[in-house]
C-alpha cells in the first residue's frame, strides 16, 4: 500500500516528564497471564455482566472468552476491522469499526446493525476512522473519529503530521449524530464519568486527556483531565472505584518530540523511511489509572514476553484485562497483587 503524503504542522510539545524515560511504573506489575485468541490484533477488551471477555480481531471477527479467559469463541463478524468494543445495558456490543463505522452487535444472534456508517457526514466531515466509544445511561453513544486525514493502516502518519483533525461525536437513540469537539490530535479512547457529569477523550497525538463537562455549573466547558502524559494514551475505561484506566500504547518517543518543532521537511523525510527505520512503539506493557482530578493512582509497566503495545484496558473486579493492536492474545493480571 502506497504511503499517503503528509503535510506536517510545526508544534512544540512540552518537555516530556521523567517518567517517559523509565521502563517500570511506581507500582509493581503483577504476573501477567496471556490468553490466546484465534487471530491477530485484539485491540480492545470489554467484560459483560456475566464476566465474559469480548474483543475484536483484525479480520473482522468478534470473539468471546469465558470468565477465566479460556474457550475463545467467534460470536459475530463485522466485515471490517473492529477497534473499540463496549457493552450496553442489554449486553449488546457497541463496536467502533475502522472500516465500517459505529455498529451494534447482538452476541446471541450475531446480527450486526449499522448505527453510523463510515463515510456518513457528521457535522463538518464524514466519519473516517471510528475508534472508541462510551455508552451513556440513556443509550447515547459518545465515540471518537480519530482522523480526517488517514485511515487505520497509516495511523502513524497522523502523529507525524499533527494536523489535528480528530473529533468527538455523539449518537443519540433517535438516530441523530452530532459533532461535539473538533481539532483533536488523533482522538482515541472515550469514557464517561460514573455520574455522567463529563466525558473524556484521549488525544494520542498530544499526550493528553481532554474533558467535556456535561452537567453541573461547568456544563459545556472543556478542560484537561491530564496533560503532558509520559506516553501515548489509547483506549480508556472507568472502573467501579471512580478511577479512569488508560491504556498506554507506548512511552513518548524522543525523536518524534525532537523533530516536531523543526521544518516540516524533516518529518516528511522520517515518514519516507522504510517502516523498520521509523519510530515504533516500545516493547512494553503499560497501564495507568487516574482519579477525577487527574492524579495517578496506579502506574503499572513491565516487559511482558509475547505481549506489548497495550491499546485496550478494562478492570473487572480485581482483574485487569488488556488488549493490543498487535499479537494474538489478550492479557490479564490481578490488581490485588500490585504493590508500590
mmCIF file of C-alpha atoms in Angstrom:
data_model
loop_
_atom_site.group_PDB
_atom_site.id
_atom_site.type_symbol
_atom_site.label_atom_id
_atom_site.label_comp_id
_atom_site.label_asym_id
_atom_site.label_seq_id
_atom_site.Cartn_x
_atom_site.Cartn_y
_atom_site.Cartn_z
ATOM 1 C CA UNK A 1 0.000 0.000 0.000
ATOM 2 C CA UNK A 2 1.469 3.345 -1.072
ATOM 3 C CA UNK A 3 2.087 5.835 1.685
ATOM 4 C CA UNK A 4 -0.050 8.983 1.575
ATOM 5 C CA UNK A 5 1.632 12.375 1.598
ATOM 6 C CA UNK A 6 1.846 14.153 4.934
ATOM 7 C CA UNK A 7 1.808 17.917 5.465
ATOM 8 C CA UNK A 8 3.362 18.336 8.910
ATOM 9 C CA UNK A 9 2.313 21.137 11.234
ATOM 10 C CA UNK A 10 5.058 22.654 13.370
ATOM 11 C CA UNK A 11 4.378 22.257 17.083
ATOM 12 C CA UNK A 12 6.393 22.341 20.279
ATOM 13 C CA UNK A 13 5.430 19.607 22.723
ATOM 14 C CA UNK A 14 6.081 20.210 26.382
ATOM 15 C CA UNK A 15 9.238 18.674 27.727
ATOM 16 C CA UNK A 16 8.473 15.029 28.431
ATOM 17 C CA UNK A 17 8.254 14.158 32.133
ATOM 18 C CA UNK A 18 10.984 11.972 33.599
ATOM 19 C CA UNK A 19 8.505 9.087 33.773
ATOM 20 C CA UNK A 20 8.632 8.847 29.962
ATOM 21 C CA UNK A 21 12.249 7.685 30.193
ATOM 22 C CA UNK A 22 11.654 4.934 32.752
ATOM 23 C CA UNK A 23 10.757 1.361 31.885
ATOM 24 C CA UNK A 24 8.793 0.453 35.016
ATOM 25 C CA UNK A 25 5.976 2.015 36.997
ATOM 26 C CA UNK A 26 5.698 3.229 40.555
ATOM 27 C CA UNK A 27 3.627 0.116 41.287
ATOM 28 C CA UNK A 28 4.922 -3.384 40.696
ATOM 29 C CA UNK A 29 3.291 -5.038 37.717
ATOM 30 C CA UNK A 30 1.685 -8.302 38.905
ATOM 31 C CA UNK A 31 2.260 -11.528 36.979
ATOM 32 C CA UNK A 32 0.552 -11.234 33.595
ATOM 33 C CA UNK A 33 -1.389 -14.124 32.069
ATOM 34 C CA UNK A 34 -1.790 -14.426 28.297
ATOM 35 C CA UNK A 35 -4.992 -15.848 26.802
ATOM 36 C CA UNK A 36 -4.770 -16.848 23.150
ATOM 37 C CA UNK A 37 -7.377 -15.678 20.657
ATOM 38 C CA UNK A 38 -7.914 -17.223 17.199
ATOM 39 C CA UNK A 39 -6.458 -14.342 15.223
ATOM 40 C CA UNK A 40 -4.438 -11.155 15.300
ATOM 41 C CA UNK A 41 -4.860 -7.756 16.893
ATOM 42 C CA UNK A 42 -7.349 -7.958 19.809
ATOM 43 C CA UNK A 43 -7.274 -4.146 20.088
ATOM 44 C CA UNK A 44 -9.801 -3.646 22.906
ATOM 45 C CA UNK A 45 -11.488 -5.673 25.635
ATOM 46 C CA UNK A 46 -14.950 -5.463 27.211
ATOM 47 C CA UNK A 47 -16.492 -7.548 30.000
ATOM 48 C CA UNK A 48 -20.208 -8.364 30.117
ATOM 49 C CA UNK A 49 -22.469 -8.758 33.144
ATOM 50 C CA UNK A 50 -21.539 -12.450 33.389
ATOM 51 C CA UNK A 51 -17.809 -11.654 33.454
ATOM 52 C CA UNK A 52 -17.118 -12.900 29.931
ATOM 53 C CA UNK A 53 -14.492 -11.073 27.900
ATOM 54 C CA UNK A 54 -15.054 -9.743 24.385
ATOM 55 C CA UNK A 55 -12.598 -8.491 21.786
ATOM 56 C CA UNK A 56 -12.362 -7.832 18.050
ATOM 57 C CA UNK A 57 -9.761 -9.175 15.628
ATOM 58 C CA UNK A 58 -8.056 -7.701 12.581
ATOM 59 C CA UNK A 59 -10.075 -9.893 10.188
ATOM 60 C CA UNK A 60 -13.415 -8.583 11.491
ATOM 61 C CA UNK A 61 -14.338 -11.411 13.849
ATOM 62 C CA UNK A 62 -15.660 -10.695 17.327
ATOM 63 C CA UNK A 63 -14.603 -13.177 19.989
ATOM 64 C CA UNK A 64 -15.945 -14.040 23.429
ATOM 65 C CA UNK A 65 -13.802 -15.727 26.104
ATOM 66 C CA UNK A 66 -15.021 -17.331 29.312
ATOM 67 C CA UNK A 67 -14.611 -15.603 32.654
ATOM 68 C CA UNK A 68 -11.157 -17.124 33.120
ATOM 69 C CA UNK A 69 -10.011 -16.215 29.608
ATOM 70 C CA UNK A 70 -10.330 -19.689 28.133
ATOM 71 C CA UNK A 71 -12.503 -21.140 25.373
ATOM 72 C CA UNK A 72 -12.450 -18.288 22.837
ATOM 73 C CA UNK A 73 -15.454 -18.462 20.536
ATOM 74 C CA UNK A 74 -16.328 -16.368 17.499
ATOM 75 C CA UNK A 75 -19.733 -14.779 18.069
ATOM 76 C CA UNK A 76 -20.062 -12.465 15.057
ATOM 77 C CA UNK A 77 -18.221 -10.851 12.149
ATOM 78 C CA UNK A 78 -18.338 -7.179 11.226
ATOM 79 C CA UNK A 79 -16.796 -7.477 7.792
ATOM 80 C CA UNK A 80 -14.381 -4.708 8.700
ATOM 81 C CA UNK A 81 -11.764 -4.003 11.371
ATOM 82 C CA UNK A 82 -13.239 -3.726 14.889
ATOM 83 C CA UNK A 83 -11.315 -1.490 17.291
ATOM 84 C CA UNK A 84 -13.113 -0.272 20.423
ATOM 85 C CA UNK A 85 -15.719 -2.613 21.933
ATOM 86 C CA UNK A 86 -18.261 -1.655 24.589
ATOM 87 C CA UNK A 87 -21.349 -3.264 26.082
ATOM 88 C CA UNK A 88 -24.675 -1.559 26.622
ATOM 89 C CA UNK A 89 -27.110 -2.309 29.448
ATOM 90 C CA UNK A 90 -28.555 -5.222 27.470
ATOM 91 C CA UNK A 91 -25.095 -6.761 26.952
ATOM 92 C CA UNK A 92 -25.184 -5.924 23.266
ATOM 93 C CA UNK A 93 -21.830 -4.954 21.808
ATOM 94 C CA UNK A 94 -21.167 -1.449 20.557
ATOM 95 C CA UNK A 95 -18.287 -1.712 18.119
ATOM 96 C CA UNK A 96 -16.163 1.017 16.579
ATOM 97 C CA UNK A 97 -15.107 -0.472 13.270
ATOM 98 C CA UNK A 98 -12.327 1.351 11.433
ATOM 99 C CA UNK A 99 -13.736 0.274 8.052
ATOM 100 C CA UNK A 100 -17.492 0.206 8.666
ATOM 101 C CA UNK A 101 -18.239 2.832 11.317
ATOM 102 C CA UNK A 102 -20.272 2.638 14.535
ATOM 103 C CA UNK A 103 -22.001 -0.726 14.896
ATOM 104 C CA UNK A 104 -24.248 -2.579 17.311
ATOM 105 C CA UNK A 105 -23.904 -6.348 17.570
ATOM 106 C CA UNK A 106 -26.250 -8.839 19.208
ATOM 107 C CA UNK A 107 -23.916 -11.565 20.526
ATOM 108 C CA UNK A 108 -26.740 -14.094 20.774
ATOM 109 C CA UNK A 109 -27.871 -13.828 17.156
ATOM 110 C CA UNK A 110 -24.648 -12.476 15.542
ATOM 111 C CA UNK A 111 -26.743 -9.712 13.959
ATOM 112 C CA UNK A 112 -24.697 -6.617 13.079
ATOM 113 C CA UNK A 113 -26.548 -3.294 12.813
ATOM 114 C CA UNK A 114 -25.009 -0.101 11.499
ATOM 115 C CA UNK A 115 -25.650 2.981 13.622
ATOM 116 C CA UNK A 116 -23.378 5.401 11.744
ATOM 117 C CA UNK A 117 -21.794 4.111 8.553
ATOM 118 C CA UNK A 118 -18.238 5.057 7.668
ATOM 119 C CA UNK A 119 -18.388 7.954 5.215
ATOM 120 C CA UNK A 120 -21.586 9.398 6.693
ATOM 121 C CA UNK A 121 -21.274 13.159 7.060
ATOM 122 C CA UNK A 122 -21.491 14.158 10.706
ATOM 123 C CA UNK A 123 -21.244 17.880 11.340
ATOM 124 C CA UNK A 124 -18.354 19.221 9.304
ATOM 125 C CA UNK A 125 -16.991 15.986 7.831
ATOM 126 C CA UNK A 126 -17.622 12.314 7.046
ATOM 127 C CA UNK A 127 -16.901 9.615 9.603
ATOM 128 C CA UNK A 128 -13.490 8.262 8.612
ATOM 129 C CA UNK A 129 -11.820 6.363 11.455
ATOM 130 C CA UNK A 130 -14.264 5.274 14.153
ATOM 131 C CA UNK A 131 -12.088 4.242 17.085
ATOM 132 C CA UNK A 132 -13.574 4.016 20.604
ATOM 133 C CA UNK A 133 -16.860 4.651 22.398
ATOM 134 C CA UNK A 134 -18.686 5.030 25.704
ATOM 135 C CA UNK A 135 -22.370 4.220 26.248
ATOM 136 C CA UNK A 136 -24.483 6.557 28.399
ATOM 137 C CA UNK A 137 -27.397 5.567 30.598
ATOM 138 C CA UNK A 138 -29.924 6.988 28.132
ATOM 139 C CA UNK A 139 -28.486 4.872 25.338
ATOM 140 C CA UNK A 140 -26.491 7.681 23.738
ATOM 141 C CA UNK A 141 -23.067 6.695 22.420
ATOM 142 C CA UNK A 142 -20.084 9.009 22.588
ATOM 143 C CA UNK A 143 -17.410 7.985 20.108
ATOM 144 C CA UNK A 144 -14.196 9.153 18.511
ATOM 145 C CA UNK A 145 -13.330 9.778 14.870
ATOM 146 C CA UNK A 146 -9.544 9.705 15.020
ATOM 147 C CA UNK A 147 -8.509 11.457 11.822
ATOM 148 C CA UNK A 148 -9.906 13.068 8.708
ATOM 149 C CA UNK A 149 -6.551 12.600 7.011
ATOM 150 C CA UNK A 150 -5.569 8.974 7.417
ATOM 151 C CA UNK A 151 -7.108 5.548 7.817
ATOM 152 C CA UNK A 152 -6.008 2.898 10.300
ATOM 153 C CA UNK A 153 -3.155 1.448 8.172
ATOM 154 C CA UNK A 154 -1.440 4.857 8.314
ATOM 155 C CA UNK A 155 -2.177 5.913 11.886
ATOM 156 C CA UNK A 156 1.486 6.841 12.395
ATOM 157 C CA UNK A 157 1.128 9.458 9.659
ATOM 158 C CA UNK A 158 -1.409 11.353 11.756
ATOM 159 C CA UNK A 159 1.010 11.531 14.696
ATOM 160 C CA UNK A 160 3.811 12.754 12.445
ATOM 161 C CA UNK A 161 1.645 15.310 10.663
ATOM 162 C CA UNK A 162 -0.033 16.661 13.802
ATOM 163 C CA UNK A 163 -2.762 18.403 11.824
ATOM 164 C CA UNK A 164 -5.413 17.779 14.490
ATOM 165 C CA UNK A 165 -8.425 16.564 12.525
ATOM 166 C CA UNK A 166 -9.812 14.160 15.126
ATOM 167 C CA UNK A 167 -13.303 14.565 16.576
ATOM 168 C CA UNK A 168 -15.584 13.563 19.440
ATOM 169 C CA UNK A 169 -19.079 12.638 18.245
ATOM 170 C CA UNK A 170 -22.373 11.670 19.860
ATOM 171 C CA UNK A 171 -25.008 9.281 18.527
ATOM 172 C CA UNK A 172 -28.495 9.591 20.067
ATOM 173 C CA UNK A 173 -31.080 6.798 20.321
ATOM 174 C CA UNK A 174 -33.354 8.676 17.887
ATOM 175 C CA UNK A 175 -30.658 8.254 15.235
ATOM 176 C CA UNK A 176 -29.268 11.783 15.261
ATOM 177 C CA UNK A 177 -25.485 12.130 15.341
ATOM 178 C CA UNK A 178 -23.697 15.342 16.286
ATOM 179 C CA UNK A 179 -20.197 16.728 16.370
ATOM 180 C CA UNK A 180 -19.137 17.688 19.908
ATOM 181 C CA UNK A 181 -15.422 18.540 19.622
ATOM 182 C CA UNK A 182 -13.154 19.076 16.640
ATOM 183 C CA UNK A 183 -9.445 19.751 16.195
ATOM 184 C CA UNK A 184 -8.328 16.787 18.305
ATOM 185 C CA UNK A 185 -4.913 15.197 17.890
ATOM 186 C CA UNK A 186 -5.780 11.611 16.910
ATOM 187 C CA UNK A 187 -8.936 11.256 19.018
ATOM 188 C CA UNK A 188 -8.851 7.814 20.603
ATOM 189 C CA UNK A 189 -10.260 6.383 23.863
ATOM 190 C CA UNK A 190 -13.590 7.703 25.184
ATOM 191 C CA UNK A 191 -15.037 7.332 28.697
ATOM 192 C CA UNK A 192 -17.861 8.779 30.769
ATOM 193 C CA UNK A 193 -17.675 9.701 34.439
ATOM 194 C CA UNK A 194 -19.723 7.378 36.662
ATOM 195 C CA UNK A 195 -22.324 10.123 37.191
ATOM 196 C CA UNK A 196 -22.040 11.170 33.534
ATOM 197 C CA UNK A 197 -21.086 14.697 34.558
ATOM 198 C CA UNK A 198 -18.334 14.693 31.947
ATOM 199 C CA UNK A 199 -16.924 12.739 29.042
ATOM 200 C CA UNK A 200 -13.207 12.251 28.416
ATOM 201 C CA UNK A 201 -11.435 11.666 25.110
ATOM 202 C CA UNK A 202 -7.784 10.679 24.758
ATOM 203 C CA UNK A 203 -5.725 12.726 22.310
ATOM 204 C CA UNK A 204 -2.990 10.263 21.459
ATOM 205 C CA UNK A 205 -1.024 12.758 19.372
ATOM 206 C CA UNK A 206 -0.981 15.414 22.095
ATOM 207 C CA UNK A 207 -0.300 13.184 25.150
ATOM 208 C CA UNK A 208 -3.433 14.348 26.963
ATOM 209 C CA UNK A 209 -6.947 13.552 28.148
ATOM 210 C CA UNK A 210 -9.493 16.202 27.189
ATOM 211 C CA UNK A 211 -12.708 16.540 29.177
ATOM 212 C CA UNK A 212 -16.100 17.981 28.231
ATOM 213 C CA UNK A 213 -18.406 18.837 31.122
ATOM 214 C CA UNK A 214 -21.978 17.625 30.575
ATOM 215 C CA UNK A 215 -23.695 18.568 33.848
ATOM 216 C CA UNK A 216 -23.387 20.973 36.767
ATOM 217 C CA UNK A 217 -22.106 24.558 36.868
ATOM 218 C CA UNK A 218 -19.366 23.840 34.328
ATOM 219 C CA UNK A 219 -21.667 22.391 31.649
ATOM 220 C CA UNK A 220 -20.221 23.000 28.212
ATOM 221 C CA UNK A 221 -16.702 23.752 29.427
ATOM 222 C CA UNK A 222 -13.696 21.911 28.004
ATOM 223 C CA UNK A 223 -10.575 21.302 30.073
ATOM 224 C CA UNK A 224 -7.764 18.777 30.504
ATOM 225 C CA UNK A 225 -8.164 15.902 32.910
ATOM 226 C CA UNK A 226 -4.487 15.063 32.340
ATOM 227 C CA UNK A 227 -1.851 16.767 30.233
ATOM 228 C CA UNK A 228 1.740 16.148 29.160
ATOM 229 C CA UNK A 229 1.406 12.426 29.769
ATOM 230 C CA UNK A 230 4.576 10.294 29.667
ATOM 231 C CA UNK A 231 3.167 8.042 26.947
ATOM 232 C CA UNK A 232 0.689 7.758 24.094
ATOM 233 C CA UNK A 233 -2.786 7.290 25.629
ATOM 234 C CA UNK A 234 -5.039 4.886 23.757
ATOM 235 C CA UNK A 235 -8.339 3.413 24.957
ATOM 236 C CA UNK A 236 -9.919 4.450 28.252
ATOM 237 C CA UNK A 237 -12.198 2.643 30.704
ATOM 238 C CA UNK A 238 -13.725 3.706 34.046
ATOM 239 C CA UNK A 239 -13.908 1.308 36.976
ATOM 240 C CA UNK A 240 -16.292 0.931 39.918
ATOM 241 C CA UNK A 241 -13.954 2.886 42.214
ATOM 242 C CA UNK A 242 -14.247 6.069 40.171
ATOM 243 C CA UNK A 243 -10.849 5.677 38.520
ATOM 244 C CA UNK A 244 -10.163 6.030 34.824
ATOM 245 C CA UNK A 245 -7.855 3.404 33.339
ATOM 246 C CA UNK A 246 -5.567 4.434 30.485
ATOM 247 C CA UNK A 247 -4.014 2.042 28.013
ATOM 248 C CA UNK A 248 -0.564 3.496 27.352
ATOM 249 C CA UNK A 249 0.369 2.254 23.899
ATOM 250 C CA UNK A 250 3.996 3.276 24.273
ATOM 251 C CA UNK A 251 6.228 5.754 26.094
ATOM 252 C CA UNK A 252 6.802 9.106 24.412
ATOM 253 C CA UNK A 253 9.225 8.899 21.500
ATOM 254 C CA UNK A 254 12.168 11.247 21.989
ATOM 255 C CA UNK A 255 12.847 11.516 18.253
ATOM 256 C CA UNK A 256 9.259 12.474 17.462
ATOM 257 C CA UNK A 257 9.257 15.150 20.178
ATOM 258 C CA UNK A 258 12.617 16.452 18.997
ATOM 259 C CA UNK A 259 11.714 16.885 15.333
ATOM 260 C CA UNK A 260 8.194 18.287 15.870
ATOM 261 C CA UNK A 261 9.336 21.949 16.085
ATOM 262 C CA UNK A 262 11.634 21.588 13.066
ATOM 263 C CA UNK A 263 10.867 22.338 9.440
ATOM 264 C CA UNK A 264 8.089 20.072 8.089
ATOM 265 C CA UNK A 265 10.516 18.585 5.574
ATOM 266 C CA UNK A 266 12.213 16.699 8.401
ATOM 267 C CA UNK A 267 9.072 14.800 9.311
ATOM 268 C CA UNK A 268 8.321 14.146 5.660
ATOM 269 C CA UNK A 269 11.750 12.548 5.457
ATOM 270 C CA UNK A 270 11.029 10.432 8.543
ATOM 271 C CA UNK A 271 7.735 9.309 7.010
ATOM 272 C CA UNK A 272 9.508 8.364 3.798
ATOM 273 C CA UNK A 273 11.853 5.995 5.609
ATOM 274 C CA UNK A 274 11.208 2.238 5.403
ATOM 275 C CA UNK A 275 8.960 1.059 8.216
ATOM 276 C CA UNK A 276 11.780 -0.686 10.067
ATOM 277 C CA UNK A 277 13.654 2.634 10.364
ATOM 278 C CA UNK A 278 10.704 4.693 11.576
ATOM 279 C CA UNK A 279 9.876 5.368 15.245
ATOM 280 C CA UNK A 280 7.943 2.440 16.644
ATOM 281 C CA UNK A 281 6.168 1.507 19.882
ATOM 282 C CA UNK A 282 8.396 0.229 22.676
ATOM 283 C CA UNK A 283 8.303 -3.430 23.695
ATOM 284 C CA UNK A 284 6.421 -2.812 26.927
ATOM 285 C CA UNK A 285 3.026 -3.304 28.577
ATOM 286 C CA UNK A 286 1.809 -0.197 30.411
ATOM 287 C CA UNK A 287 -1.396 0.995 32.044
ATOM 288 C CA UNK A 288 -2.199 3.822 34.407
ATOM 289 C CA UNK A 289 -5.300 4.778 36.368
ATOM 290 C CA UNK A 290 -6.150 8.350 37.353
ATOM 291 C CA UNK A 291 -8.803 9.840 39.603
ATOM 292 C CA UNK A 292 -11.261 12.654 38.827
ATOM 293 C CA UNK A 293 -8.524 15.209 39.482
ATOM 294 C CA UNK A 294 -6.122 13.552 37.065
ATOM 295 C CA UNK A 295 -3.887 12.215 39.839
ATOM 296 C CA UNK A 296 -2.190 8.906 39.080
ATOM 297 C CA UNK A 297 -3.445 6.148 41.399
ATOM 298 C CA UNK A 298 -1.941 3.147 39.613
ATOM 299 C CA UNK A 299 1.113 3.078 37.358
ATOM 300 C CA UNK A 300 1.968 -0.413 36.133
ATOM 301 C CA UNK A 301 4.551 -1.147 33.462
ATOM 302 C CA UNK A 302 6.775 -4.080 32.601
ATOM 303 C CA UNK A 303 8.251 -6.045 29.737
ATOM 304 C CA UNK A 304 5.885 -8.973 29.174
ATOM 305 C CA UNK A 305 7.208 -11.673 26.827
ATOM 306 C CA UNK A 306 4.732 -12.135 23.991
ATOM 307 C CA UNK A 307 2.621 -9.074 24.766
ATOM 308 C CA UNK A 308 3.205 -5.347 24.198
ATOM 309 C CA UNK A 309 1.603 -2.122 22.981
ATOM 310 C CA UNK A 310 -1.446 -2.059 25.264
ATOM 311 C CA UNK A 311 -4.300 -0.406 23.372
ATOM 312 C CA UNK A 312 -7.249 -1.603 25.482
ATOM 313 C CA UNK A 313 -7.775 -1.917 29.225
ATOM 314 C CA UNK A 314 -10.718 -2.960 31.394
ATOM 315 C CA UNK A 315 -10.928 -3.566 35.122
ATOM 316 C CA UNK A 316 -13.489 -6.122 36.249
ATOM 317 C CA UNK A 317 -13.411 -6.673 39.995
ATOM 318 C CA UNK A 318 -9.775 -7.249 40.886
ATOM 319 C CA UNK A 319 -8.808 -8.403 37.402
ATOM 320 C CA UNK A 320 -7.429 -6.017 34.801
ATOM 321 C CA UNK A 321 -7.809 -7.169 31.182
ATOM 322 C CA UNK A 322 -5.594 -5.850 28.383
ATOM 323 C CA UNK A 323 -5.896 -5.735 24.607
ATOM 324 C CA UNK A 324 -3.299 -4.948 21.966
ATOM 325 C CA UNK A 325 -3.316 -3.813 18.356
ATOM 326 C CA UNK A 326 -0.682 -6.487 17.709
ATOM 327 C CA UNK A 327 -0.217 -10.109 18.725
ATOM 328 C CA UNK A 328 -2.652 -12.977 19.157
ATOM 329 C CA UNK A 329 -3.597 -12.837 22.833
ATOM 330 C CA UNK A 330 -5.386 -10.732 25.390
ATOM 331 C CA UNK A 331 -3.714 -10.411 28.781
ATOM 332 C CA UNK A 332 -4.847 -10.182 32.381
ATOM 333 C CA UNK A 333 -3.429 -9.593 35.835
ATOM 334 C CA UNK A 334 -4.781 -9.468 39.371
ATOM 335 C CA UNK A 335 -4.703 -5.941 40.710
ATOM 336 C CA UNK A 336 -4.758 -7.036 44.342
ATOM 337 C CA UNK A 337 -1.190 -8.334 43.935
ATOM 338 C CA UNK A 338 0.171 -4.975 42.739
ATOM 339 C CA UNK A 339 2.416 -3.275 45.286
ATOM 340 C CA UNK A 340 4.183 0.060 45.423
#
